[in-house]
GROMACS .gro file of N, CA, C and O in nm:
model
  228
    1MET      N    1  -1.688   1.226   2.045
    1MET     CA    2  -1.628   1.274   1.906
    1MET      C    3  -1.491   1.213   1.888
    1MET      O    4  -1.474   1.165   1.778
    2ALA      N    5  -1.410   1.219   1.975
    2ALA     CA    6  -1.265   1.160   1.975
    2ALA      C    7  -1.285   1.014   1.942
    2ALA      O    8  -1.189   0.974   1.854
    3VAL      N    9  -1.370   0.942   1.992
    3VAL     CA   10  -1.380   0.794   1.959
    3VAL      C   11  -1.411   0.782   1.813
    3VAL      O   12  -1.347   0.694   1.750
    4ALA      N   13  -1.504   0.857   1.763
    4ALA     CA   14  -1.542   0.839   1.635
    4ALA      C   15  -1.438   0.878   1.527
    4ALA      O   16  -1.399   0.810   1.431
    5LEU      N   17  -1.358   0.972   1.561
    5LEU     CA   18  -1.241   1.019   1.496
    5LEU      C   19  -1.138   0.925   1.481
    5LEU      O   20  -1.076   0.893   1.388
    6LYS      N   21  -1.115   0.856   1.599
    6LYS     CA   22  -1.007   0.751   1.619
    6LYS      C   23  -1.049   0.622   1.517
    6LYS      O   24  -0.973   0.572   1.468
    7GLU      N   25  -1.181   0.595   1.526
    7GLU     CA   26  -1.230   0.477   1.449
    7GLU      C   27  -1.215   0.522   1.308
    7GLU      O   28  -1.182   0.425   1.221
    8ASP      N   29  -1.249   0.630   1.251
    8ASP     CA   30  -1.228   0.682   1.137
    8ASP      C   31  -1.093   0.667   1.077
    8ASP      O   32  -1.063   0.628   0.964
    9TYR      N   33  -0.991   0.708   1.167
    9TYR     CA   34  -0.860   0.702   1.133
    9TYR      C   35  -0.812   0.552   1.111
    9TYR      O   36  -0.748   0.524   1.024
   10GLN      N   37  -0.852   0.486   1.217
   10GLN     CA   38  -0.811   0.333   1.208
   10GLN      C   39  -0.865   0.271   1.084
   10GLN      O   40  -0.817   0.190   1.027
   11LYS      N   41  -1.005   0.311   1.044
   11LYS     CA   42  -1.044   0.251   0.923
   11LYS      C   43  -0.976   0.295   0.795
   11LYS      O   44  -0.949   0.211   0.716
   12ALA      N   45  -0.936   0.412   0.781
   12ALA     CA   46  -0.859   0.466   0.689
   12ALA      C   47  -0.718   0.393   0.694
   12ALA      O   48  -0.656   0.357   0.572
   13LEU      N   49  -0.659   0.389   0.786
   13LEU     CA   50  -0.528   0.316   0.814
   13LEU      C   51  -0.540   0.168   0.763
   13LEU      O   52  -0.452   0.117   0.678
   14ASP      N   53  -0.647   0.100   0.799
   14ASP     CA   54  -0.651  -0.041   0.759
   14ASP      C   55  -0.680  -0.048   0.612
   14ASP      O   56  -0.627  -0.152   0.559
   15GLU      N   57  -0.745   0.028   0.552
   15GLU     CA   58  -0.771   0.033   0.408
   15GLU      C   59  -0.643   0.064   0.332
   15GLU      O   60  -0.623  -0.009   0.237
   16GLN      N   61  -0.546   0.157   0.392
   16GLN     CA   62  -0.436   0.173   0.322
   16GLN      C   63  -0.347   0.051   0.331
   16GLN      O   64  -0.274   0.004   0.232
   17LYS      N   65  -0.343  -0.013   0.445
   17LYS     CA   66  -0.256  -0.133   0.465
   17LYS      C   67  -0.313  -0.239   0.357
   17LYS      O   68  -0.222  -0.308   0.305
   18LYS      N   69  -0.445  -0.251   0.352
   18LYS     CA   70  -0.483  -0.355   0.262
   18LYS      C   71  -0.445  -0.328   0.105
   18LYS      O   72  -0.415  -0.405   0.040
   19GLU      N   73  -0.456  -0.198   0.069
   19GLU     CA   74  -0.416  -0.160  -0.058
   19GLU      C   75  -0.268  -0.184  -0.092
   19GLU      O   76  -0.228  -0.231  -0.193
   20VAL      N   77  -0.195  -0.156   0.026
   20VAL     CA   78  -0.051  -0.181  -0.009
   20VAL      C   79  -0.025  -0.328  -0.014
   20VAL      O   80   0.059  -0.368  -0.104
   21ARG      N   81  -0.081  -0.410   0.072
   21ARG     CA   82  -0.055  -0.554   0.045
   21ARG      C   83  -0.111  -0.597  -0.086
   21ARG      O   84  -0.030  -0.693  -0.151
   22GLU      N   85  -0.221  -0.548  -0.139
   22GLU     CA   86  -0.264  -0.586  -0.265
   22GLU      C   87  -0.155  -0.540  -0.374
   22GLU      O   88  -0.141  -0.624  -0.474
   23LEU      N   89  -0.109  -0.424  -0.372
   23LEU     CA   90  -0.004  -0.385  -0.465
   23LEU      C   91   0.135  -0.466  -0.453
   23LEU      O   92   0.176  -0.500  -0.558
   24VAL      N   93   0.169  -0.502  -0.338
   24VAL     CA   94   0.293  -0.587  -0.316
   24VAL      C   95   0.263  -0.737  -0.391
   24VAL      O   96   0.340  -0.769  -0.457
   25MET      N   97   0.157  -0.793  -0.367
   25MET     CA   98   0.108  -0.914  -0.422
   25MET      C   99   0.092  -0.895  -0.582
   25MET      O  100   0.152  -0.996  -0.643
   26ALA      N  101   0.048  -0.782  -0.618
   26ALA     CA  102   0.050  -0.757  -0.784
   26ALA      C  103   0.193  -0.760  -0.835
   26ALA      O  104   0.222  -0.811  -0.929
   27GLY      N  105   0.286  -0.699  -0.757
   27GLY     CA  106   0.415  -0.685  -0.791
   27GLY      C  107   0.486  -0.817  -0.794
   27GLY      O  108   0.561  -0.848  -0.880
   28LEU      N  109   0.460  -0.897  -0.692
   28LEU     CA  110   0.517  -1.026  -0.687
   28LEU      C  111   0.459  -1.108  -0.827
   28LEU      O  112   0.547  -1.197  -0.878
   29GLU      N  113   0.339  -1.091  -0.836
   29GLU     CA  114   0.275  -1.163  -0.959
   29GLU      C  115   0.348  -1.123  -1.095
   29GLU      O  116   0.390  -1.203  -1.178
   30GLN      N  117   0.388  -0.986  -1.106
   30GLN     CA  118   0.457  -0.932  -1.218
   30GLN      C  119   0.590  -1.009  -1.218
   30GLN      O  120   0.634  -1.036  -1.354
   31ILE      N  121   0.646  -1.022  -1.106
   31ILE     CA  122   0.789  -1.082  -1.113
   31ILE      C  123   0.782  -1.230  -1.177
   31ILE      O  124   0.856  -1.277  -1.260
   32LYS      N  125   0.679  -1.304  -1.110
   32LYS     CA  126   0.653  -1.440  -1.161
   32LYS      C  127   0.630  -1.452  -1.310
   32LYS      O  128   0.672  -1.543  -1.371
   33GLU      N  129   0.553  -1.344  -1.368
   33GLU     CA  130   0.526  -1.349  -1.499
   33GLU      C  131   0.652  -1.312  -1.597
   33GLU      O  132   0.630  -1.303  -1.713
   34GLY      N  133   0.750  -1.262  -1.516
   34GLY     CA  134   0.862  -1.211  -1.597
   34GLY      C  135   0.847  -1.070  -1.642
   34GLY      O  136   0.943  -1.010  -1.720
   35LYS      N  137   0.749  -0.988  -1.615
   35LYS     CA  138   0.734  -0.853  -1.639
   35LYS      C  139   0.827  -0.763  -1.573
   35LYS      O  140   0.863  -0.658  -1.619
   36THR      N  141   0.869  -0.801  -1.441
   36THR     CA  142   0.942  -0.733  -1.371
   36THR      C  143   1.050  -0.825  -1.308
   36THR      O  144   1.020  -0.909  -1.238
   37LYS      N  145   1.186  -0.810  -1.332
   37LYS     CA  146   1.287  -0.886  -1.285
   37LYS      C  147   1.356  -0.856  -1.159
   37LYS      O  148   1.415  -0.933  -1.083
   38ASP      N  149   1.315  -0.735  -1.112
   38ASP     CA  150   1.371  -0.697  -0.975
   38ASP      C  151   1.273  -0.655  -0.884
   38ASP      O  152   1.194  -0.560  -0.908
   39PHE      N  153   1.265  -0.721  -0.776
   39PHE     CA  154   1.168  -0.668  -0.658
   39PHE      C  155   1.203  -0.545  -0.613
   39PHE      O  156   1.104  -0.471  -0.569
   40ASN      N  157   1.309  -0.502  -0.619
   40ASN     CA  158   1.335  -0.363  -0.556
   40ASN      C  159   1.279  -0.253  -0.651
   40ASN      O  160   1.233  -0.142  -0.602
   41THR      N  161   1.259  -0.279  -0.763
   41THR     CA  162   1.198  -0.187  -0.861
   41THR      C  163   1.033  -0.181  -0.828
   41THR      O  164   0.986  -0.071  -0.817
   42VAL      N  165   0.981  -0.298  -0.785
   42VAL     CA  166   0.850  -0.297  -0.745
   42VAL      C  167   0.838  -0.197  -0.616
   42VAL      O  168   0.740  -0.112  -0.596
   43CYS      N  169   0.925  -0.235  -0.515
   43CYS     CA  170   0.926  -0.178  -0.402
   43CYS      C  171   0.955  -0.008  -0.409
   43CYS      O  172   0.885   0.056  -0.342
   44ASP      N  173   1.034   0.028  -0.518
   44ASP     CA  174   1.061   0.164  -0.537
   44ASP      C  175   0.927   0.234  -0.583
   44ASP      O  176   0.913   0.347  -0.541
   45ARG      N  177   0.869   0.167  -0.679
   45ARG     CA  178   0.731   0.223  -0.712
   45ARG      C  179   0.651   0.248  -0.612
   45ARG      O  180   0.583   0.349  -0.600
   46LEU      N  181   0.638   0.143  -0.516
   46LEU     CA  182   0.541   0.145  -0.415
   46LEU      C  183   0.587   0.267  -0.314
   46LEU      O  184   0.490   0.352  -0.267
   47GLU      N  185   0.710   0.286  -0.285
   47GLU     CA  186   0.756   0.389  -0.196
   47GLU      C  187   0.730   0.518  -0.250
   47GLU      O  188   0.692   0.611  -0.184
   48LYS      N  189   0.762   0.534  -0.386
   48LYS     CA  190   0.741   0.666  -0.450
   48LYS      C  191   0.593   0.717  -0.445
   48LYS      O  192   0.542   0.825  -0.423
   49LYS      N  193   0.507   0.601  -0.455
   49LYS     CA  194   0.362   0.626  -0.461
   49LYS      C  195   0.312   0.668  -0.320
   49LYS      O  196   0.232   0.764  -0.302
   50TYR      N  197   0.359   0.604  -0.214
   50TYR     CA  198   0.307   0.631  -0.093
   50TYR      C  199   0.390   0.726   0.008
   50TYR      O  200   0.357   0.772   0.125
   51ARG      N  201   0.508   0.761  -0.044
   51ARG     CA  202   0.606   0.856   0.039
   51ARG      C  203   0.532   0.983   0.058
   51ARG      O  204   0.473   1.049  -0.043
   52GLY      N  205   0.491   1.030   0.197
   52GLY     CA  206   0.447   1.156   0.217
   52GLY      C  207   0.309   1.169   0.199
   52GLY      O  208   0.240   1.274   0.201
   53GLU      N  209   0.240   1.060   0.149
   53GLU     CA  210   0.089   1.074   0.122
   53GLU      C  211   0.011   1.069   0.257
   53GLU      O  212   0.040   0.991   0.348
   54ALA      N  213  -0.049   1.184   0.283
   54ALA     CA  214  -0.135   1.197   0.409
   54ALA      C  215  -0.256   1.101   0.392
   54ALA      O  216  -0.313   1.073   0.301
   55ILE      N  217  -0.298   1.044   0.519
   55ILE     CA  218  -0.412   0.968   0.539
   55ILE      C  219  -0.542   1.072   0.535
   55ILE      O  220  -0.532   1.167   0.613
   56SER      N  221  -0.624   1.042   0.446
   56SER     CA  222  -0.744   1.136   0.455
   56SER      C  223  -0.866   1.077   0.536
   56SER      O  224  -0.862   0.954   0.526
   57ASN      N  225  -0.933   1.156   0.591
   57ASN     CA  226  -1.045   1.111   0.692
   57ASN      C  227  -1.176   1.140   0.605
   57ASN      O  228  -1.212   1.218   0.535
   0.00000   0.00000   0.00000
């Protein structure tokens, strides 16, 4: 049981990491397109979205 739970947790964590990477890349693309001039703004939006968000199993 504990092994299955650990695998589920790791799977959820990996999915979140993937999503964050995709959002960062999208933010960089926005900067290149001139839609966002400040990378800190992009990071602030990501931080606001993910701060305190619990991982769901």
